[in-house]
Coordinates of C-alpha atoms in Angstrom, one line a residue:
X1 CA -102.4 72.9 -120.7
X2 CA -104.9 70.8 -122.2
X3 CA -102.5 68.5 -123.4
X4 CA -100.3 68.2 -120.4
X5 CA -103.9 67.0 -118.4
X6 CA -104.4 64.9 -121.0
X7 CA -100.9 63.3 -120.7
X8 CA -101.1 63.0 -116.9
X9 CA -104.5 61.4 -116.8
X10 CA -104.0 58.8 -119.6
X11 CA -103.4 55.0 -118.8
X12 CA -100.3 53.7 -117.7
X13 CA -100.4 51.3 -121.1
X14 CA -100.7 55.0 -123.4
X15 CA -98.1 56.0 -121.2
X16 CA -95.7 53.5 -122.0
X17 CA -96.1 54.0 -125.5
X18 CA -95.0 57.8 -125.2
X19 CA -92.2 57.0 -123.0
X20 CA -91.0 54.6 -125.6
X21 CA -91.8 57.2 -128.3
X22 CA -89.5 59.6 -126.2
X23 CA -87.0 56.6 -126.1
X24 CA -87.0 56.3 -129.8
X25 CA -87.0 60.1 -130.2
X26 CA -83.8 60.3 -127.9
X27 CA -81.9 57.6 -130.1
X28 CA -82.6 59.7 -133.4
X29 CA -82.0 63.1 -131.7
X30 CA -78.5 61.7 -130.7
X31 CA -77.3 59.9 -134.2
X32 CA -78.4 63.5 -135.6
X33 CA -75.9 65.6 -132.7
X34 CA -73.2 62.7 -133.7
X35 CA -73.5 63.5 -137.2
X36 CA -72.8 67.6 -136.2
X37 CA -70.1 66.0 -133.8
X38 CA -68.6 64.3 -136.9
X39 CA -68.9 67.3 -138.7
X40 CA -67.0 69.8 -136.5
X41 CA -64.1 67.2 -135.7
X42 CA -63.5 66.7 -139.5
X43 CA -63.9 70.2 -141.3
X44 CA -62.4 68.7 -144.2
X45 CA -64.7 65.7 -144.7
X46 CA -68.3 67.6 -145.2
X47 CA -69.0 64.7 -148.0
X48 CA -68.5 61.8 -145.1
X49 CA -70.7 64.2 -143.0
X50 CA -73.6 64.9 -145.6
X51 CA -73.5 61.3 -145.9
X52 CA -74.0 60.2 -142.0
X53 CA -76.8 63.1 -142.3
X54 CA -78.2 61.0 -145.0
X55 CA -78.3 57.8 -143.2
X56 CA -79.8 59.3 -140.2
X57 CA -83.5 59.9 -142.5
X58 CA -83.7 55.9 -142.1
X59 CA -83.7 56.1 -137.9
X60 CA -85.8 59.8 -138.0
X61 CA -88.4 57.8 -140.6
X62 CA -88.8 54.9 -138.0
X63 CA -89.9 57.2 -134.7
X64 CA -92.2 59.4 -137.1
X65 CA -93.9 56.1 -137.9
X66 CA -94.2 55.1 -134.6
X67 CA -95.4 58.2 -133.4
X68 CA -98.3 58.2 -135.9
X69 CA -99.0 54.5 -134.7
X70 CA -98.9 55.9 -131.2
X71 CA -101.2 58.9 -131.7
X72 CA -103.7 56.9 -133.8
X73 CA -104.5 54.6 -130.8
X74 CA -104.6 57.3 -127.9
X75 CA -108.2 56.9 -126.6
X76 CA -107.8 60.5 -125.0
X77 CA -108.3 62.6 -128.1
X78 CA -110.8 60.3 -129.6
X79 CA -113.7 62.2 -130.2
X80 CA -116.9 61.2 -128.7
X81 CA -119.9 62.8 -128.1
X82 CA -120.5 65.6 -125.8
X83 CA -116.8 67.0 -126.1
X84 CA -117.9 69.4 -129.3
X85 CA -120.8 71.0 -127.0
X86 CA -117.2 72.4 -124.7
X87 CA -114.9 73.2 -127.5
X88 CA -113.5 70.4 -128.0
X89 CA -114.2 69.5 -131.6
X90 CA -112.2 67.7 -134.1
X91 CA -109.6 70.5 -135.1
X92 CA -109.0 71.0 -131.2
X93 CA -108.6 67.2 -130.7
X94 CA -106.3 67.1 -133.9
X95 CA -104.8 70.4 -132.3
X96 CA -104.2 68.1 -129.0
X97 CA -103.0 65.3 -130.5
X98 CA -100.1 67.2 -132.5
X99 CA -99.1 68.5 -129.2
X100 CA -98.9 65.8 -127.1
X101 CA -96.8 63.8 -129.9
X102 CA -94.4 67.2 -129.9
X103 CA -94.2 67.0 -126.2
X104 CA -92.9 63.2 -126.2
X105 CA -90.3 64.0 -128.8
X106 CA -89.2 66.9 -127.3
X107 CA -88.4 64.9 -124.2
X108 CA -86.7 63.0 -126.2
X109 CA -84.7 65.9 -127.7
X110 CA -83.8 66.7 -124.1
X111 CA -82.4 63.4 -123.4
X112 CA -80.1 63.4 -126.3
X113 CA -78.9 66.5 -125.7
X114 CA -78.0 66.2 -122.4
X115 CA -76.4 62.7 -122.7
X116 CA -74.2 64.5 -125.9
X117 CA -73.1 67.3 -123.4
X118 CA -72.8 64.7 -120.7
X119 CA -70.2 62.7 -123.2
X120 CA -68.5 65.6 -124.7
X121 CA -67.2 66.6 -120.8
X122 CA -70.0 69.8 -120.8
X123 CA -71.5 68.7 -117.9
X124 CA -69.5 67.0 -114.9
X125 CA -70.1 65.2 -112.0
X126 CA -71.5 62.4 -113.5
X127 CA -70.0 58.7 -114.4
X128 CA -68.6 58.8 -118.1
X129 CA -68.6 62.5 -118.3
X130 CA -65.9 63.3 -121.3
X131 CA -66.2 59.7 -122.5
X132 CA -66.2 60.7 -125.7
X133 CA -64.8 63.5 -126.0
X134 CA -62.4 63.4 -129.3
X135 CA -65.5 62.0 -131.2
X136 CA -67.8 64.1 -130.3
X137 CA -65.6 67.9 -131.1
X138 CA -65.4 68.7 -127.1
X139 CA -62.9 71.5 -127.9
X140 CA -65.0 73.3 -130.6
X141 CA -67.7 75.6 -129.5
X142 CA -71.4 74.0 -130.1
X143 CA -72.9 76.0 -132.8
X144 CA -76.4 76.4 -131.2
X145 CA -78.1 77.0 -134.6
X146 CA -77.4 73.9 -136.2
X147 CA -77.8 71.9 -132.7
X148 CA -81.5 73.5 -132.3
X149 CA -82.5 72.5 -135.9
X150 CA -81.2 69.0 -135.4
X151 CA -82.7 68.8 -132.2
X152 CA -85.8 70.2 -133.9
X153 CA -86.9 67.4 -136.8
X154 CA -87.9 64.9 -135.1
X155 CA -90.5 67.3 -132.7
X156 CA -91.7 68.7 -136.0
X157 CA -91.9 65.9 -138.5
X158 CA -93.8 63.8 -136.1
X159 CA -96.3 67.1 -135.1
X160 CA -97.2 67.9 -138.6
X161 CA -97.4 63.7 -139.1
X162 CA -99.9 63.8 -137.0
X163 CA -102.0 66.5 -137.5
X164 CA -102.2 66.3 -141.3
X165 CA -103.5 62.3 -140.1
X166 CA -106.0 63.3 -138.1
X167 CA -106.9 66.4 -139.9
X168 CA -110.8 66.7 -139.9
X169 CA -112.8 64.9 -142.3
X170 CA -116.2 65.6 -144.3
X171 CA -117.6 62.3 -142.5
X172 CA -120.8 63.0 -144.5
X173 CA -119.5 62.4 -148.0
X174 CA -116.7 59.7 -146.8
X175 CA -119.8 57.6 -146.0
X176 CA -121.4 58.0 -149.2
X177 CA -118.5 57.3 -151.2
X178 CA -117.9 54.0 -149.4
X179 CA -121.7 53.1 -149.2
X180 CA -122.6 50.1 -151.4
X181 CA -124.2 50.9 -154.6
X182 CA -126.4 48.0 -156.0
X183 CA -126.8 47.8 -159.9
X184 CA -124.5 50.3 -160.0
X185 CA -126.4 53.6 -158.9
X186 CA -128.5 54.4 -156.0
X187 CA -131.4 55.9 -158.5
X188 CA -131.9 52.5 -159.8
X189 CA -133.3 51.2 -156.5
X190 CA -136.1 53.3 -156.2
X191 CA -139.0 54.0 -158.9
X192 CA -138.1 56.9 -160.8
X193 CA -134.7 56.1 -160.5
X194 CA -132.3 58.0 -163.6
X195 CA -129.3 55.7 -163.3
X196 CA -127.4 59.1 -162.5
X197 CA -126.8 58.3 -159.1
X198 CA -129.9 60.6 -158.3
X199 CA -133.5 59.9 -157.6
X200 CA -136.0 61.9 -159.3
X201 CA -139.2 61.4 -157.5
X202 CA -141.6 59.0 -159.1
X203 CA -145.8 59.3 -159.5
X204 CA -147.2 59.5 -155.7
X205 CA -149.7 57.0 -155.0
X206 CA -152.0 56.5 -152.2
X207 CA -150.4 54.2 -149.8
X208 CA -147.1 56.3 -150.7
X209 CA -149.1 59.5 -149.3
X210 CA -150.8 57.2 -146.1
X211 CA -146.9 56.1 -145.1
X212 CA -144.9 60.1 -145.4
X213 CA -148.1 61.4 -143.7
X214 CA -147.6 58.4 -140.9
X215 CA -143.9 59.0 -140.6
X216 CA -143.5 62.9 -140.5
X217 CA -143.2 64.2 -137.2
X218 CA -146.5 65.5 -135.9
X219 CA -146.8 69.2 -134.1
X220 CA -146.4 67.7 -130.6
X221 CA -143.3 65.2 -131.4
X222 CA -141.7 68.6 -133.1
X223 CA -139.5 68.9 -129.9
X224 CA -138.4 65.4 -129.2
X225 CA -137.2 65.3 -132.2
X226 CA -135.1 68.0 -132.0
X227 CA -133.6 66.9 -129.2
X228 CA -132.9 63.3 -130.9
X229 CA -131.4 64.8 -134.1
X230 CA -128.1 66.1 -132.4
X231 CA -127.9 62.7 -130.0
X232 CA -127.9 60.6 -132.9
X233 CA -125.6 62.7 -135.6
X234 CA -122.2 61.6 -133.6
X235 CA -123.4 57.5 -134.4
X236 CA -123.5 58.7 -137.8
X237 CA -119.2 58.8 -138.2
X238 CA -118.0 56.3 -135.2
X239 CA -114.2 56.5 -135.0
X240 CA -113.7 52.9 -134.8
X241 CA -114.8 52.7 -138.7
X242 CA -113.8 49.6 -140.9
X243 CA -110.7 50.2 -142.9
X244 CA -110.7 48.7 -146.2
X245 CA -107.4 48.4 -148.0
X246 CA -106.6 50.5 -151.1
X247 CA -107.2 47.5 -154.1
X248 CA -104.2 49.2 -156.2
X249 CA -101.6 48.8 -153.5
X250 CA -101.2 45.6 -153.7
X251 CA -100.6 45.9 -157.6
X252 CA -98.4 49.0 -157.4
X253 CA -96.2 47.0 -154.4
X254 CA -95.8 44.3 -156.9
X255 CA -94.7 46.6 -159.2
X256 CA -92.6 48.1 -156.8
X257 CA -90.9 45.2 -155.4
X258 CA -89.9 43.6 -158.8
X259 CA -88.9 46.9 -159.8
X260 CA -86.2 47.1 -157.2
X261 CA -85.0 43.7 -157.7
X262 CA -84.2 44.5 -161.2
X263 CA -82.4 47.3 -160.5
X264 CA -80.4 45.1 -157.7
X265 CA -79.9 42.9 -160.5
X266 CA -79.0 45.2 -163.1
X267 CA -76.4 47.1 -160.4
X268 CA -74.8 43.6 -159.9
X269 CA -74.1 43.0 -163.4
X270 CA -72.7 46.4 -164.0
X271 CA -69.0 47.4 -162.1
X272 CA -69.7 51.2 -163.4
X273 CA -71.6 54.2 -161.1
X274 CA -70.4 55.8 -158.2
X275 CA -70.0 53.5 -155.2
X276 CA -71.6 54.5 -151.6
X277 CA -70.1 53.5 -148.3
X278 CA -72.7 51.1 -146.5
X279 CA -72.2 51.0 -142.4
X280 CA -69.4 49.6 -140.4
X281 CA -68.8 46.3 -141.7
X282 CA -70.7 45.8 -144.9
X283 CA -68.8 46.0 -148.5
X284 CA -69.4 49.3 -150.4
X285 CA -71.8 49.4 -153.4
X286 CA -72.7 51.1 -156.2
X287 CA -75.7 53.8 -155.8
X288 CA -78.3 51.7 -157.8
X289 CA -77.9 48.9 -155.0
X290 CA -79.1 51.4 -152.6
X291 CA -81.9 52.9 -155.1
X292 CA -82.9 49.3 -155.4
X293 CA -83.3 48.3 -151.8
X294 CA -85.4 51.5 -151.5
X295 CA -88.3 50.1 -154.2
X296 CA -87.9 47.2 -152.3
X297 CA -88.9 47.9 -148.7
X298 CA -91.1 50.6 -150.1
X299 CA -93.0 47.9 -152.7
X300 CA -93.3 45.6 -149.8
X301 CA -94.9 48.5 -147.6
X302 CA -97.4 48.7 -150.1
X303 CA -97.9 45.6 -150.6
X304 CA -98.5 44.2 -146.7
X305 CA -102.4 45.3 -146.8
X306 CA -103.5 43.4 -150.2
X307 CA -101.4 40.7 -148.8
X308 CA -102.9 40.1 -145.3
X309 CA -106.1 40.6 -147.0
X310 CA -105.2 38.0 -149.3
X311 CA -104.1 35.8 -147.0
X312 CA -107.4 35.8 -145.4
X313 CA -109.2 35.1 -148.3
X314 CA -106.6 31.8 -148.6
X315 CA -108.0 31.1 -145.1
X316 CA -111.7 30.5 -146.3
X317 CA -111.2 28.6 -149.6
X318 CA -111.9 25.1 -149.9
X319 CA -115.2 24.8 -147.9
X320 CA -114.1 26.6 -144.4
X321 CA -115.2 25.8 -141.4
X322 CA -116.2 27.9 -138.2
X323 CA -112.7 28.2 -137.4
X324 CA -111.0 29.3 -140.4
X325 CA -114.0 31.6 -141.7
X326 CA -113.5 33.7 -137.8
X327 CA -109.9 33.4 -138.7
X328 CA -110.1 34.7 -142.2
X329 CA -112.5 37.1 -141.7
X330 CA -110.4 38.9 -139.3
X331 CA -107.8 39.2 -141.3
X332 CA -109.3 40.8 -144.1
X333 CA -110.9 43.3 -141.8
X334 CA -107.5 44.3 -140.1
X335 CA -105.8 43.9 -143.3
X336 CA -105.9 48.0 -143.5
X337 CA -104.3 48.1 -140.5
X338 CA -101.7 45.5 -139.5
X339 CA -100.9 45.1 -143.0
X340 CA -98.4 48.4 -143.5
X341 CA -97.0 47.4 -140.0
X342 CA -95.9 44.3 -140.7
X343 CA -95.1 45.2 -144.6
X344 CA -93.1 47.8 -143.2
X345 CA -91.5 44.9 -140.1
X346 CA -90.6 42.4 -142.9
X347 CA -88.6 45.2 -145.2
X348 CA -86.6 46.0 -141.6
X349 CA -86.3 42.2 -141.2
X350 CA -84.9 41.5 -144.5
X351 CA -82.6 44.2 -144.5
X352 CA -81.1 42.9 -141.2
X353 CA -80.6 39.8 -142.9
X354 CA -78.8 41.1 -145.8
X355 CA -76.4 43.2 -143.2
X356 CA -75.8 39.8 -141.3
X357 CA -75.1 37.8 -144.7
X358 CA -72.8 40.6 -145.9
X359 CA -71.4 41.2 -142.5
X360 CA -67.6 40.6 -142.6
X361 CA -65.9 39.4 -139.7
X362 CA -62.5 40.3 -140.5
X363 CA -63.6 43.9 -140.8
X364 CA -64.3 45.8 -137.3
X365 CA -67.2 45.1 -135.7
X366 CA -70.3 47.4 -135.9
X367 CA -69.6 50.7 -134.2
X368 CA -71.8 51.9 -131.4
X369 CA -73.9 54.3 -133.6
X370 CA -74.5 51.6 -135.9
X371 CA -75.7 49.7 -133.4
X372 CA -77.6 52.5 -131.9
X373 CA -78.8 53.1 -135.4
X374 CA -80.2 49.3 -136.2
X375 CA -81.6 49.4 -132.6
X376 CA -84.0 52.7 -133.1
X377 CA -85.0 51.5 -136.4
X378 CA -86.0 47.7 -135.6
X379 CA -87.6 48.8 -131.9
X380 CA -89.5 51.6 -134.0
X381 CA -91.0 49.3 -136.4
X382 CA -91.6 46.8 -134.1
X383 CA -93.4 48.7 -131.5
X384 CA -95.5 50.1 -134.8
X385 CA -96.8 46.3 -135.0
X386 CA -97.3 46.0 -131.6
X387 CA -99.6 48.9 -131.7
X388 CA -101.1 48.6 -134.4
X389 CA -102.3 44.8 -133.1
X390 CA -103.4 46.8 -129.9
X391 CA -105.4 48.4 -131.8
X392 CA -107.1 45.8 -133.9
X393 CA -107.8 44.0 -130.4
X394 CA -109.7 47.2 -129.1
X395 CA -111.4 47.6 -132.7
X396 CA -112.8 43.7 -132.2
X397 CA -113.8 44.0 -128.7
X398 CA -117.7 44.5 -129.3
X399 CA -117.7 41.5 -131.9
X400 CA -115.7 39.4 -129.3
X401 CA -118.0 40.3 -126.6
X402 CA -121.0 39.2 -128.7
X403 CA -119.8 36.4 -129.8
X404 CA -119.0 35.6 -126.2
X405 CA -122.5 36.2 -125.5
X406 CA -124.0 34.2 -128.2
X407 CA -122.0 31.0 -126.6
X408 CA -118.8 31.0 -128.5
X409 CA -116.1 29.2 -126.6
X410 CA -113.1 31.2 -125.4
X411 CA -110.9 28.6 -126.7
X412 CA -112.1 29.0 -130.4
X413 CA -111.5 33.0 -130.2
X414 CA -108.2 32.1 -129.7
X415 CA -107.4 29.2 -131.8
X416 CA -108.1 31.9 -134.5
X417 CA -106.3 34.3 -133.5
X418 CA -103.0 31.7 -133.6
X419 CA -104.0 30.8 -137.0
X420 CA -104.7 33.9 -138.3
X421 CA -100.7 34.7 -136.7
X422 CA -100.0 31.3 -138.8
X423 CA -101.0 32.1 -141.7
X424 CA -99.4 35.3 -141.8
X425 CA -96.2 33.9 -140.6
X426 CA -96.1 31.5 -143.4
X427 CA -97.0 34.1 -146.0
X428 CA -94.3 36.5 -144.9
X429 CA -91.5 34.7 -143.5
X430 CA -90.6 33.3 -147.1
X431 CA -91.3 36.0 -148.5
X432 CA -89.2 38.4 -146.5
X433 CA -86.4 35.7 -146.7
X434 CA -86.4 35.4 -150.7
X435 CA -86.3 39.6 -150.7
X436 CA -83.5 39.5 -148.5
X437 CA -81.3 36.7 -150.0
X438 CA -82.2 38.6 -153.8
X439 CA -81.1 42.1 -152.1
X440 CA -77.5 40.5 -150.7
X441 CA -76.6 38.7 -154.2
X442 CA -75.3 42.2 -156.0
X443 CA -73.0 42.6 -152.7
X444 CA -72.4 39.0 -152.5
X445 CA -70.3 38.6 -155.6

């Protein structure tokens, strides 16, 4: 019930986001009935079958991503202070969050289910009823088994998604390991230090015995500070906390993304393996294609973070100015979170490019689940972005508004942000078109 107030009460812009989620959810839910359509029409091709099943984990990876995105920025189950003191702690919030995400797919579920009956001539009365109804097996039963478990991965990859993402924390000992250590330990700072990363307590002198017995709490202040302990603990973990990319992703994408080029290249030098049909209109392949194109977007994945943070660092070499320091500071402190978005956008975008340089005309044209396919994937990853730059915005507001405040001009705020959108443009365009015209050249030939 919690979550259904929740859902009802949010903002029309978090709405929007689940419907689309529910949109994207719908698609997948669908390709996943047409693949048990496919199945039931052709008893005798349960290879073909396994293999449209296979293809479908692209389309059901896409919404789970985007449903993360989406539950990440949901300001309702943020927690803030106050909402522990009513039950409402973190596991509850998590709790809340995993069910809200269920409900969206779930109404997505629905959808596809009722347009597959609507299409296979189930349910009448309505334009296009039976449209498809050689496809999609309208004279075999519907096993309701297999339909309910199809039905049921997106619901539950996307639930557990998101509660093992925002599964609660030790805040406490996050915050030390990410505190800055000078000279190496924390002991070293103070007299007495060990260098063990613990301070033993030094000789007490004097003024060190005037200043504890001036800053512990007297008899009479006992109760005010009680009461100020509990207000201030939530300040200690804010939510919005800086993100600071992983330094050996960047590295291991490298790896990664050379690694699957080699593999491309070894595959297109090599006539031997097992070949797998690609989608309607694209030549077939052998398997280590495939396997390569997988490093690939998953090397460039890793890789977008250390590369948006590089690419702000590129921003303030060479004596910056105002401009370009805003700009490049920005960028290195959303590099945690745009950079897997749009890692994740440019592996889409350069496998769409590859499909549209191996596309051959003379063969039929894509088919309407390819389509349908190419359409839940690209909208998925795109909207992932989109959200994720929503939430960038809404992490900067405070320093915007101070440095609004302090007399910045409007029109400098967003001069930066175009060139922080330039420079990643001109980092990741070439790039993504290199991958893609490497990843088409074993096909090519």
């Amino acid at each position: 019930m919690l979550a259904l107030r929740l859902s009802r009460s949010a903002h029309p812009a978090v709405q929007l986001r689940r419907l689309l989620v529910a949109a994207a959810s719908a698609g997948t839910g669908f390709l996943l009935l047409c693949t048990l359509g496919h199945a039931l029409t052709h008893p005798e091709a349960s290879a073909t079958s396994v293999l449209r099943l296979a293809w479908c984990v692209i389309p059901l990876a896409a919404t789970v991503y985007f449903a993360l995105a989406v539950a990440r920025t949901d300001p309702g189950t943020r927690p803030r202070p106050g909402l522990a003191a009513i039950g409402l702690g973190p596991v509850r919030l998590m709790a809340v969050s995993a069910t809200t995400t269920a409900l969206s797919t779930l109404l997505g579920s629905m959808l596809a289910l009722l347009l597959f009956l609507h299409l296979r001539g189930d349910l009448t009365g309505m334009p296009f009823d039976g449209a498809a109804a050689d496809f999609l097996a309208a004279d075999a039963s519907l096993p309701l088994p297999a339909t309910l478990t199809l039905l049921a991965l997106v619901p539950l990859a996307s639930s557990v998604s998101v509660a093992l993402m925002l599964r609660p924390r030790d805040t406490r000992l996050a915050a030390r390991a990410a505190a800055p250590k000078l000279f190496g330990t924390a002991g070293a700072l103070r007299p007495g230090g060990t260098g063990t990363g613990r301070a033993t307590p030094g000789p007490r002198t004097g003024d060190d015995q005037v200043r504890a017995a001036t800053d512990a709490p007297s008899a009479t202040d006992a109760p005010s500070a009680a009461e100020a302990a509990p207000a201030a603990e939530p300040a200690a973990a804010p939510e919005s906390r800086i993100e600071r990319p992983d330094p050996t992703a960047l590295p291991w994408g490298a790896a990664l993304l050379a690694a699957g080029l080699a593999v491309e290249g070894y595959a297109s030098r090599t006539a031997t393996g097992a070949d797998v049909p690609l989608p309607t209109g694209l030549p077939t392949g052998p398997a280590a294609v495939l396997l390569g194109w997988t490093l690939t977007a998953v090397g460039l994945a890793l890789a977008g973070p250390g590369l948006t943070h590089l690419c702000g660092r590129l921003l303030q070499a060479v004596r910056p100015g105002a401009l370009r320091l805003l700009a490049g500071r920005g960028l290195m402190e959303e590099s945690a979170r745009i950079g897997r978005p749009l890692g994740v956008v440019c592996a889409v975008a350069s496998g769409a490019y590859t499909m549209a340089v191996l596309y051959d005309p003379s063969d039929p044209a894509f088919g309407p689940l390819t389509t349908l396919g190419a359409l839940v994937v690209a909208g998925s990853t795109v909207a992932t972005l989109v959200t994720a730059a929503v939430e960038a915005r809404q992490a900067r507001a405070e320093t915007t508004a101070a440095l609004l405040r302090l007399g910045a001009p409007t029109k400098t705020l967003r001069s930066a942000a175009a060139l922080r959108t330039g420079a990643l443009l001109a980092l990741f365009v070439p790039l993504t078109l290199v991958v893609a015209e490497l990843a088409a050249l074993p096909l090519a030939r």
